[in-house]
Coordinates of C-alpha atoms and ligand atoms in Angstrom, one line a residue:
M1 CA 2.3 -19.4 25.1
N2 CA -0.2 -16.9 26.6
D3 CA -3.9 -17.5 26.3
T4 CA -4.6 -14.7 23.8
T5 CA -8.4 -15.1 23.9
Q6 CA -8.5 -13.3 27.3
Q7 CA -6.3 -10.4 26.1
D8 CA -7.4 -7.0 25.1
R9 CA -8.1 -6.6 21.4
V10 CA -6.1 -4.0 19.5
L11 CA -8.0 -2.9 16.3
I12 CA -5.9 -2.8 13.2
F13 CA -6.9 0.2 11.0
D14 CA -5.2 0.0 7.6
T15 CA -4.7 3.2 5.6
T16 CA -2.6 1.9 2.8
L17 CA -5.3 3.0 0.3
R18 CA -5.5 6.5 1.8
D19 CA -2.4 7.7 3.6
G20 CA -0.2 5.2 1.8
E21 CA -1.6 5.9 -1.6
Q22 CA -1.4 9.6 -1.3
S23 CA 2.3 9.4 -1.0
P24 CA 3.7 11.0 -4.1
G25 CA 4.1 8.4 -6.8
A26 CA 2.3 5.6 -5.0
T27 CA -0.9 6.1 -7.0
M28 CA -2.8 2.8 -7.6
T29 CA -5.4 2.1 -10.3
H30 CA -9.0 1.5 -9.4
E31 CA -8.7 -2.3 -10.0
E32 CA -5.5 -2.4 -7.8
K33 CA -7.3 -0.6 -5.0
I34 CA -10.1 -3.1 -5.1
E35 CA -7.7 -6.0 -5.1
I36 CA -5.7 -4.6 -2.1
A37 CA -8.9 -3.9 -0.2
S38 CA -10.1 -7.5 -0.7
L39 CA -6.8 -8.9 0.6
L40 CA -6.9 -6.6 3.6
D41 CA -10.5 -7.7 4.3
E42 CA -9.5 -11.4 3.9
M43 CA -6.5 -11.1 6.3
G44 CA -8.6 -9.8 9.1
V45 CA -7.9 -6.0 9.1
D46 CA -10.6 -4.5 11.3
I47 CA -11.0 -1.1 9.5
I48 CA -9.9 -0.3 6.0
E49 CA -9.5 3.4 5.2
A50 CA -10.3 3.1 1.5
G51 CA -9.7 6.7 0.4
F52 CA -10.6 10.4 0.5
P53 CA -13.9 10.5 -1.5
I54 CA -14.0 14.3 -2.1
A55 CA -10.5 14.3 -3.4
S56 CA -11.3 13.0 -6.9
E57 CA -13.9 11.1 -8.9
G58 CA -11.5 8.2 -8.8
D59 CA -11.2 8.2 -5.0
F60 CA -15.0 8.4 -4.7
A61 CA -15.5 5.4 -7.1
A62 CA -12.9 3.3 -5.4
V63 CA -14.3 3.9 -1.9
S64 CA -17.8 3.2 -3.1
E65 CA -16.9 -0.1 -4.7
I66 CA -14.7 -1.2 -1.8
A67 CA -17.7 -0.5 0.5
R68 CA -20.0 -2.5 -1.7
L69 CA -17.6 -5.5 -1.9
S70 CA -16.6 -5.5 1.8
Q71 CA -17.2 -8.7 3.7
N72 CA -15.9 -8.4 7.3
S73 CA -14.0 -5.1 7.6
V74 CA -15.4 -1.7 8.6
I75 CA -14.9 0.6 5.5
C76 CA -13.9 4.1 6.3
G77 CA -13.5 7.2 4.2
L78 CA -11.7 10.4 5.1
A79 CA -13.3 13.9 5.1
R80 CA -12.1 17.3 6.0
A81 CA -14.0 19.3 8.6
Q82 CA -16.5 20.6 6.0
L83 CA -20.1 19.6 5.6
G84 CA -19.7 18.9 1.9
D85 CA -16.7 16.6 2.4
I86 CA -18.6 14.7 5.0
D87 CA -21.7 14.3 2.8
R88 CA -19.5 13.0 -0.1
C89 CA -17.7 10.6 2.2
W90 CA -21.0 9.2 3.5
E91 CA -22.3 8.8 -0.1
A92 CA -19.3 6.5 -0.7
V93 CA -19.0 4.5 2.5
K94 CA -22.8 4.0 3.1
H95 CA -22.7 1.0 0.8
A96 CA -20.6 -0.9 3.3
G97 CA -22.1 -3.4 5.8
Q98 CA -20.1 -1.5 8.4
P99 CA -19.4 2.1 7.3
R100 CA -17.3 4.7 9.1
I101 CA -16.7 8.4 8.5
H102 CA -13.3 9.8 9.5
T103 CA -13.2 13.5 9.8
F104 CA -10.3 15.7 10.8
I105 CA -8.9 19.1 11.3
G106 CA -5.4 20.4 12.1
T107 CA -5.4 21.6 15.7
S108 CA -1.8 22.6 16.3
P109 CA -0.9 26.4 16.1
L110 CA 0.7 25.9 12.7
H111 CA -2.3 24.1 11.3
R112 CA -4.8 26.5 12.9
A113 CA -3.1 29.3 11.0
I114 CA -4.0 27.8 7.6
P115 CA -7.8 28.3 7.8
N116 CA -7.1 31.3 10.0
L117 CA -9.5 30.1 12.7
T118 CA -9.3 31.2 16.3
M119 CA -9.3 28.4 19.0
D120 CA -13.0 29.1 19.7
Q121 CA -13.9 29.1 16.0
M122 CA -12.1 25.8 15.5
A123 CA -13.9 24.3 18.5
E124 CA -17.2 25.4 17.0
R125 CA -16.3 23.8 13.6
I126 CA -15.4 20.6 15.3
H127 CA -18.7 20.4 17.2
E128 CA -20.6 21.2 14.0
T129 CA -18.8 18.7 11.7
V130 CA -18.7 15.8 14.1
T131 CA -22.4 16.3 14.9
H132 CA -23.1 16.3 11.2
A133 CA -21.1 13.1 10.6
R134 CA -22.8 11.4 13.5
N135 CA -26.2 12.3 12.2
L136 CA -25.3 10.4 9.0
C137 CA -23.4 7.4 10.5
D138 CA -23.2 5.9 13.9
N139 CA -19.5 5.0 13.5
V140 CA -17.5 8.3 13.5
Q141 CA -13.8 8.8 13.9
W142 CA -12.3 12.2 14.6
S143 CA -8.7 13.3 14.3
P144 CA -7.0 16.4 15.6
M145 CA -4.3 16.5 12.9
D146 CA -0.8 17.3 14.3
A147 CA -2.1 16.3 17.8
T148 CA 1.4 15.8 19.1
R149 CA 2.3 19.5 18.5
T150 CA -1.1 20.8 19.8
E151 CA -1.2 22.6 23.2
L152 CA -2.3 19.9 25.7
E153 CA -5.1 21.9 27.3
Y154 CA -6.5 22.7 23.8
L155 CA -6.3 19.1 22.8
Y156 CA -8.3 18.1 25.9
R157 CA -10.9 20.6 25.0
V158 CA -11.3 19.6 21.4
V159 CA -11.3 15.9 22.1
E160 CA -14.0 16.4 24.7
I161 CA -16.1 18.4 22.2
A162 CA -15.7 15.6 19.5
I163 CA -16.7 12.9 22.0
K164 CA -19.8 14.9 23.1
A165 CA -20.7 15.5 19.5
G166 CA -20.7 11.7 18.9
A167 CA -17.3 10.6 17.8
T168 CA -16.8 6.9 18.7
T169 CA -13.1 6.8 17.9
I170 CA -10.6 9.5 18.6
N171 CA -7.4 9.2 16.6
I172 CA -4.3 11.0 17.8
P173 CA -2.0 11.6 14.8
D174 CA 1.7 12.3 15.0
T175 CA 1.4 13.9 11.6
V176 CA 5.0 14.9 11.1
G177 CA 6.6 11.9 12.9
Y178 CA 7.9 14.1 15.8
T179 CA 7.0 12.2 18.9
A180 CA 9.0 9.5 20.8
P181 CA 7.7 6.4 22.6
R182 CA 7.5 7.8 26.2
E183 CA 5.8 11.0 25.0
S184 CA 3.4 9.0 22.8
A185 CA 2.4 6.9 25.8
D186 CA 2.1 9.9 28.1
L187 CA -0.2 11.7 25.7
I188 CA -2.7 8.8 25.5
R189 CA -2.5 8.3 29.3
K190 CA -3.2 12.0 29.9
L191 CA -6.1 12.1 27.5
L192 CA -7.6 9.1 29.2
E193 CA -7.2 10.7 32.6
N194 CA -8.3 14.2 31.8
V195 CA -11.0 14.1 29.1
P196 CA -14.5 13.5 30.4
G197 CA -16.1 10.6 28.4
A198 CA -12.6 9.3 27.3
D199 CA -13.3 5.8 28.7
E200 CA -16.4 5.5 26.4
I201 CA -14.6 5.7 23.1
V202 CA -11.6 4.0 21.5
F203 CA -8.3 5.9 21.3
A204 CA -6.3 5.3 18.1
T205 CA -2.7 6.0 17.4
H206 CA -1.5 7.2 14.0
C207 CA 2.2 7.6 13.6
H208 CA 4.6 8.7 10.8
N209 CA 8.1 7.4 10.6
D210 CA 10.2 10.5 10.1
L211 CA 12.5 9.7 13.0
G212 CA 12.2 5.9 12.5
M213 CA 10.0 5.6 15.6
A214 CA 6.5 5.0 14.2
T215 CA 6.3 1.3 15.3
A216 CA 7.7 2.0 18.7
N217 CA 5.4 5.1 19.2
S218 CA 2.3 3.1 18.2
L219 CA 3.1 0.2 20.6
A220 CA 3.8 2.6 23.4
A221 CA 0.5 4.3 22.8
V222 CA -1.2 0.8 23.0
E223 CA 0.5 0.2 26.4
A224 CA -0.9 3.4 27.6
G225 CA -4.5 2.5 26.6
A226 CA -4.9 3.2 22.8
R227 CA -6.8 0.3 21.3
Q228 CA -6.5 1.0 17.6
I229 CA -3.3 1.2 15.5
E230 CA -3.4 3.0 12.2
C231 CA -0.9 1.6 9.8
T232 CA 0.0 0.7 6.2
I233 CA 1.4 -2.4 4.5
N234 CA 5.2 -2.1 4.1
G235 CA 4.9 1.2 6.0
L236 CA 3.9 2.9 2.8
G237 CA 3.1 6.6 3.2
E238 CA 4.3 10.1 2.6
R239 CA 7.9 11.0 3.4
A240 CA 9.3 8.2 5.6
G241 CA 5.9 6.5 5.6
N242 CA 3.4 5.3 8.3
T243 CA 3.6 2.7 10.9
A244 CA 4.1 -0.7 9.2
L245 CA 1.2 -3.1 9.8
E246 CA 3.4 -6.1 9.6
E247 CA 5.7 -4.7 12.3
V248 CA 3.1 -4.0 14.9
V249 CA 1.1 -7.2 14.3
M250 CA 4.2 -9.4 14.5
A251 CA 5.6 -7.4 17.5
M252 CA 2.5 -8.1 19.5
K253 CA 2.5 -11.7 18.4
V254 CA 6.1 -12.5 18.9
R255 CA 6.5 -10.5 22.2
N256 CA 3.1 -11.3 23.5
D257 CA 4.7 -12.0 26.8
I258 CA 5.4 -8.3 27.3
M259 CA 2.7 -6.9 24.9
P260 CA -0.3 -9.0 25.8
Y261 CA -2.7 -7.8 23.1
Q262 CA -4.4 -9.7 20.3
T263 CA -5.4 -8.7 16.8
R264 CA -7.6 -10.4 14.3
V265 CA -5.0 -10.3 11.6
D266 CA -3.9 -13.6 10.0
S267 CA -0.2 -13.1 9.9
T268 CA 0.3 -15.8 7.3
K269 CA -1.2 -13.5 4.7
I270 CA 1.4 -10.8 5.3
M271 CA 4.0 -11.7 2.6
N272 CA 1.5 -12.0 -0.1
I273 CA -0.1 -8.6 0.5
S274 CA 3.3 -7.0 1.0
R275 CA 4.4 -8.2 -2.4
R276 CA 1.2 -7.0 -4.0
V277 CA 1.4 -3.5 -2.4
A278 CA 5.1 -3.3 -3.5
T279 CA 4.1 -4.1 -7.1
V280 CA 1.1 -1.9 -7.5
S281 CA 2.5 1.1 -5.7
G282 CA 5.9 0.8 -7.5
F283 CA 7.6 1.2 -4.0
A284 CA 9.9 -1.8 -3.7
V285 CA 10.5 -3.1 -0.2
Q286 CA 14.0 -2.5 1.1
F287 CA 16.0 -5.7 1.5
N288 CA 16.6 -5.3 5.2
K289 CA 13.0 -4.1 6.0
A290 CA 11.7 -5.8 9.2
I291 CA 9.4 -8.7 8.6
V292 CA 8.9 -8.4 4.9
G293 CA 12.3 -7.5 3.5
K294 CA 14.1 -10.1 1.4
N295 CA 16.8 -10.5 4.0
A296 CA 14.5 -10.5 7.1
F297 CA 14.9 -14.2 7.6
A298 CA 18.5 -15.1 7.6
H299 CA 18.2 -18.5 5.9
E300 CA 16.0 -16.9 3.2
S301 CA 19.0 -15.0 2.0
G302 CA 21.0 -18.2 1.9
I303 CA 23.0 -17.7 5.0
H304 CA 22.9 -21.2 6.5
Q305 CA 24.7 -20.6 9.7
D306 CA 26.0 -23.6 11.6
G307 CA 23.8 -22.8 14.6
M308 CA 20.7 -22.3 12.4
L309 CA 21.1 -25.8 11.0
K310 CA 21.2 -27.3 14.5
N311 CA 18.4 -25.2 15.9
A312 CA 16.4 -22.6 14.0
E313 CA 15.8 -20.6 17.1
T314 CA 19.5 -19.7 17.4
F315 CA 18.9 -16.9 15.0
E316 CA 15.1 -16.8 14.4
I317 CA 12.5 -15.2 16.6
M318 CA 9.7 -16.2 14.3
R319 CA 9.3 -18.7 11.6
P320 CA 9.1 -17.7 7.9
A321 CA 5.8 -19.6 7.7
D322 CA 4.3 -17.3 10.4
V323 CA 4.3 -14.5 7.8
G324 CA 3.4 -16.7 4.9
L325 CA 6.9 -17.1 3.5
A326 CA 7.5 -20.5 1.9
E327 CA 11.0 -21.7 2.2
T328 CA 13.1 -20.7 -0.8
N329 CA 14.2 -23.7 -2.7
I330 CA 14.7 -24.5 -6.4
V331 CA 11.1 -25.1 -7.2
M332 CA 10.8 -25.9 -10.8
G333 CA 12.6 -26.5 -14.0
K334 CA 12.0 -26.8 -17.6
H335 CA 10.3 -30.2 -17.3
S336 CA 7.7 -29.1 -14.7
G337 CA 4.2 -29.4 -15.9
R338 CA 1.2 -27.1 -15.8
A339 CA -0.4 -28.9 -12.8
A340 CA 2.8 -28.5 -10.8
L341 CA 3.0 -24.8 -11.7
R342 CA -0.6 -24.3 -10.6
S343 CA -0.1 -26.0 -7.3
K344 CA 3.2 -24.1 -6.6
L345 CA 1.5 -20.8 -7.4
E346 CA -1.4 -21.7 -5.1
N347 CA 1.1 -22.3 -2.3
L348 CA 2.4 -18.8 -3.0
G349 CA -1.1 -17.4 -2.7
Y350 CA -2.2 -17.1 -6.3
E351 CA -5.5 -18.5 -7.5
L352 CA -5.4 -18.8 -11.3
G353 CA -8.2 -19.1 -13.8
D354 CA -7.5 -21.4 -16.8
N355 CA -6.7 -18.5 -19.2
Q356 CA -4.3 -16.9 -16.8
L357 CA -2.6 -20.2 -16.1
K358 CA -2.1 -20.7 -19.8
D359 CA -0.4 -17.3 -20.2
V360 CA 1.8 -17.8 -17.1
F361 CA 2.7 -21.3 -18.2
V362 CA 4.0 -20.1 -21.6
R363 CA 6.1 -17.4 -20.0
F364 CA 7.3 -19.9 -17.4
K365 CA 8.5 -22.3 -20.1
E366 CA 10.3 -19.4 -21.9
L367 CA 12.0 -18.5 -18.6
A368 CA 13.0 -22.1 -17.9
D369 CA 14.7 -22.1 -21.3
R370 CA 16.8 -19.2 -20.3
K371 CA 17.3 -19.9 -16.6
K372 CA 18.1 -23.2 -15.2
E373 CA 17.0 -22.7 -11.6
I374 CA 13.6 -21.2 -11.0
Y375 CA 12.9 -19.9 -7.5
D376 CA 9.8 -18.8 -5.8
E377 CA 10.8 -15.2 -6.4
D378 CA 11.0 -15.9 -10.2
L379 CA 7.4 -17.2 -10.1
I380 CA 6.2 -14.2 -8.1
A381 CA 7.8 -12.0 -10.7
L382 CA 6.0 -13.8 -13.5
M383 CA 2.8 -13.3 -11.6
R384 CA 3.5 -9.7 -11.1
T385 CA 3.7 -9.2 -14.8
A386 CA 0.8 -11.3 -15.9
T387 CA -1.0 -9.3 -18.5
D388 CA -4.6 -9.2 -19.6
P389 CA -4.7 -10.5 -23.3
E390 CA -8.0 -8.5 -23.7
S391 CA -6.3 -5.2 -23.1
D392 CA -2.9 -5.9 -24.9
R393 CA -3.3 -3.7 -28.0
I394 CA 0.5 -3.3 -28.2
K395 CA 2.7 -6.3 -28.3
L396 CA 6.5 -6.5 -28.5
K397 CA 7.4 -8.7 -31.5
S398 CA 11.1 -8.2 -31.5
M399 CA 13.9 -5.9 -30.5
H400 CA 17.6 -5.7 -31.0
V401 CA 19.9 -3.2 -29.2
V402 CA 23.5 -2.2 -29.9
C403 CA 25.3 -0.5 -27.0
G404 CA 28.8 -0.1 -25.7
T405 CA 31.4 2.4 -24.7
E406 CA 31.7 3.8 -28.2
G407 CA 29.3 5.0 -30.8
P408 CA 25.6 5.7 -30.4
N409 CA 23.2 3.3 -28.7
V410 CA 20.8 2.0 -31.3
A411 CA 17.6 0.0 -30.8
K412 CA 15.6 -1.6 -33.6
M413 CA 12.1 -2.7 -32.6
T414 CA 9.0 -4.2 -34.1
L415 CA 5.7 -3.9 -32.4
I416 CA 2.3 -5.2 -33.2
V417 CA -0.2 -2.4 -32.7
D418 CA -3.9 -3.4 -33.0
G419 CA -2.8 -6.2 -35.3
D420 CA -0.5 -4.0 -37.5
E421 CA 3.2 -4.6 -37.6
R422 CA 5.3 -1.4 -37.1
S423 CA 9.1 -1.2 -37.1
T424 CA 11.6 1.6 -36.3
E425 CA 15.2 2.2 -35.4
Q426 CA 16.1 4.9 -32.9
T427 CA 19.2 6.1 -31.0
G428 CA 19.2 7.1 -27.3
D429 CA 21.2 8.0 -24.3
G430 CA 21.8 4.3 -23.4
P431 CA 20.1 1.1 -24.5
V432 CA 16.9 1.7 -22.4
D433 CA 16.5 5.2 -23.6
A434 CA 17.0 4.0 -27.3
S435 CA 14.3 1.4 -26.9
F436 CA 11.9 3.8 -25.2
N437 CA 12.4 6.1 -28.1
C438 CA 11.4 3.3 -30.4
I439 CA 8.1 2.8 -28.5
K440 CA 7.5 6.6 -28.6
A441 CA 8.1 6.7 -32.3
L442 CA 5.7 3.7 -33.0
V443 CA 2.8 4.6 -30.7
E444 CA 1.7 8.2 -30.4
H445 CA 1.3 9.4 -26.8
N446 CA 2.2 12.4 -24.6
A447 CA 2.8 10.4 -21.4
R448 CA 5.6 11.6 -19.1
L449 CA 7.7 8.9 -17.4
Q450 CA 7.4 9.5 -13.7
L451 CA 9.2 6.5 -12.4
Y452 CA 11.6 3.9 -13.8
Q453 CA 12.8 1.3 -11.4
V454 CA 14.9 -1.9 -11.8
N455 CA 15.3 -4.7 -9.3
A456 CA 17.1 -8.1 -9.5
V457 CA 14.7 -10.9 -8.5
T458 CA 17.3 -13.3 -7.3
E459 CA 21.1 -13.5 -7.1
G460 CA 23.3 -14.4 -10.0
T461 CA 24.0 -12.9 -13.4
D462 CA 21.1 -14.8 -15.0
A463 CA 18.7 -13.3 -12.5
Q464 CA 15.5 -11.8 -13.8
A465 CA 15.2 -8.0 -13.7
T466 CA 11.8 -6.7 -12.7
V467 CA 11.1 -3.2 -14.1
S468 CA 8.4 -0.9 -12.9
V469 CA 7.4 2.2 -14.8
R470 CA 4.8 4.8 -13.9
M471 CA 3.6 7.4 -16.5
E472 CA 1.2 10.2 -16.5
E473 CA -0.8 11.6 -19.4
E474 CA -3.4 14.4 -18.9
G475 CA -3.9 13.5 -15.2
R476 CA -4.2 9.8 -15.9
I477 CA -1.6 7.7 -14.1
V478 CA -0.7 4.2 -15.0
T479 CA 2.0 1.7 -14.0
G480 CA 3.6 -1.1 -15.9
Q481 CA 5.7 -4.0 -14.8
A482 CA 7.7 -6.7 -16.5
A483 CA 10.3 -9.3 -15.7
N484 CA 13.0 -10.7 -18.0
T485 CA 16.5 -12.0 -17.7
D486 CA 17.4 -9.1 -20.1
T487 CA 17.1 -5.8 -18.3
V488 CA 16.6 -3.8 -21.6
V489 CA 13.9 -6.2 -22.8
S490 CA 12.2 -6.0 -19.4
S491 CA 12.3 -2.2 -19.5
A492 CA 10.6 -2.1 -23.0
Q493 CA 8.0 -4.6 -21.9
A494 CA 7.2 -2.6 -18.7
Y495 CA 6.8 0.5 -20.8
I496 CA 4.5 -1.3 -23.2
H497 CA 2.5 -2.7 -20.3
A498 CA 1.9 0.8 -18.9
L499 CA 1.0 2.1 -22.4
N500 CA -1.6 -0.7 -22.9
R501 CA -3.1 0.4 -19.6
L502 CA -3.1 4.0 -20.7
L503 CA -5.0 3.1 -23.8
V504 CA -7.7 1.5 -21.7
R505 CA -7.7 4.5 -19.4
R506 CA -8.1 6.9 -22.3
E507 CA -11.2 5.0 -23.4
K508 CA -12.7 5.0 -19.9
G509 CA -12.0 8.7 -19.4
G510 CA -11.7 10.4 -16.0
T511 CA -8.4 11.4 -14.3
D512 CA -6.5 10.6 -11.1
K513 CA -5.8 14.2 -10.5
R514 CA -6.5 15.3 -6.9
E515 CA -7.5 19.0 -6.7
I516 CA -8.0 18.7 -2.9
S517 CA -5.3 18.6 -0.3
Y518 CA -5.6 18.2 3.4
K519 CA -5.4 21.9 4.0
I520 CA -8.6 23.6 5.1
T521 CA -8.7 27.0 3.6
S522 CA -11.9 28.4 4.9
Ligands
KIV1 O1 -1.1 12.1 9.5 C1 -2.2 12.6 9.7 O2 -2.4 13.5 10.5 C2 -3.3 12.1 8.9 C3 -4.7 12.6 9.3 C4 -5.5 13.0 8.1 C5 -5.4 11.6 10.2 O3 -3.1 11.3 8.1
ZN2 ZN1 -1.1 10.4 8.3

């Protein structure tokens, strides 16, 4: 084992809450953003990009609160190369113990054409905006968006301007996921060799995964001298996503012999945050995803190879515990008590208050009546769907569905809405549609369903189905989750969960609509 204390530090910059969350459909609620930020802070992420404060009231509020609550991480906000954006960003991040302003402009020919600036005009804009940011905050990051498709000589010129204007970190984005490892490394090397002042700042690498090379490109950039990797949990992000935090962190840990760099990230916290991000974003992790996929550890998927039993290293290059994965075993059954449930959940990373434990315990017992073997995944699904009794104005009392190859699909449903019992019977294009039609008939709303997703939690026909729905009404976006051994019941519960959240959002007011995009128009 190498002595990592003597190794170069690579800073981990997490942008799950900005680049990840801006991915269409991955919108998170305010509370979810706060929770994810606190998990990132706790796991040792150096810099958290908490949002894009000018983009919406919601973004501003989230970045401000994350800044206020931050403990160890630097809190960063994104701003376009406009003075108003930068001021707004500072207003939000200034509450952090360690604030950072990240400002950017697209420097490639295609991006320069959008605001219709000449090379000289853009250079002037960069000087002006980075200087402005630096006058507000002594920690400033600047990014030439689409750097990997920017003319090299022009890139040298603008990076030098940004450094002279006070940028302390220069981020080199591969915005469209176009580069490849050798080129990614060459670019950082050339910048270090050719830009005056380059050795005084930190170079960051920011890769997108359009060609499946984001992790390789980021690590190649580090080998060439970059000392900050920008990434997201589960590789969340627009199109094919961003570099996955768990992949770069584990690559540098497991192959420390050939990538001798250290990070501050506690890798045992990876699984927990991965699950939370999957839940709140509604983007499930693919089964064979590196590090955090359900099948990433062979014995986790039940494949007990002969060799594995004799020596785990036959097939494993890391231990499940290194990423916070407890071994899957039948954990509990219908006779397990409340204390055992609490302790098991604590092992899985959930700290429960007494009221929450009460709710989860009731649902655990219901599940144990229907399902003999309860696995860790089942408990995680229960936790994912824990509701807040205070905000549950709509409750499912009963439902009954008739479906089959012939005749209409009919659902009968009774809901308790604000204490009143309401019942209806509706048909639909399938059992789920029929039950959603019941909910629509019983609770007035104009929300449009944006996402409906079903996953089986474990194997077997008695497996629980977790359902995620996302809906939008007048710019307010809410998500709902539920788990049940009956897929149709789970679907109705997830819809009701989202609707309960929508009622809370209506009362609070405000929208999640982002009027602002990354394009600079003037
Ligand atoms: O991909 C990109 O270019 C970005 C910038 C805003 C840094 O996300
Ligand atoms: Zn990006």
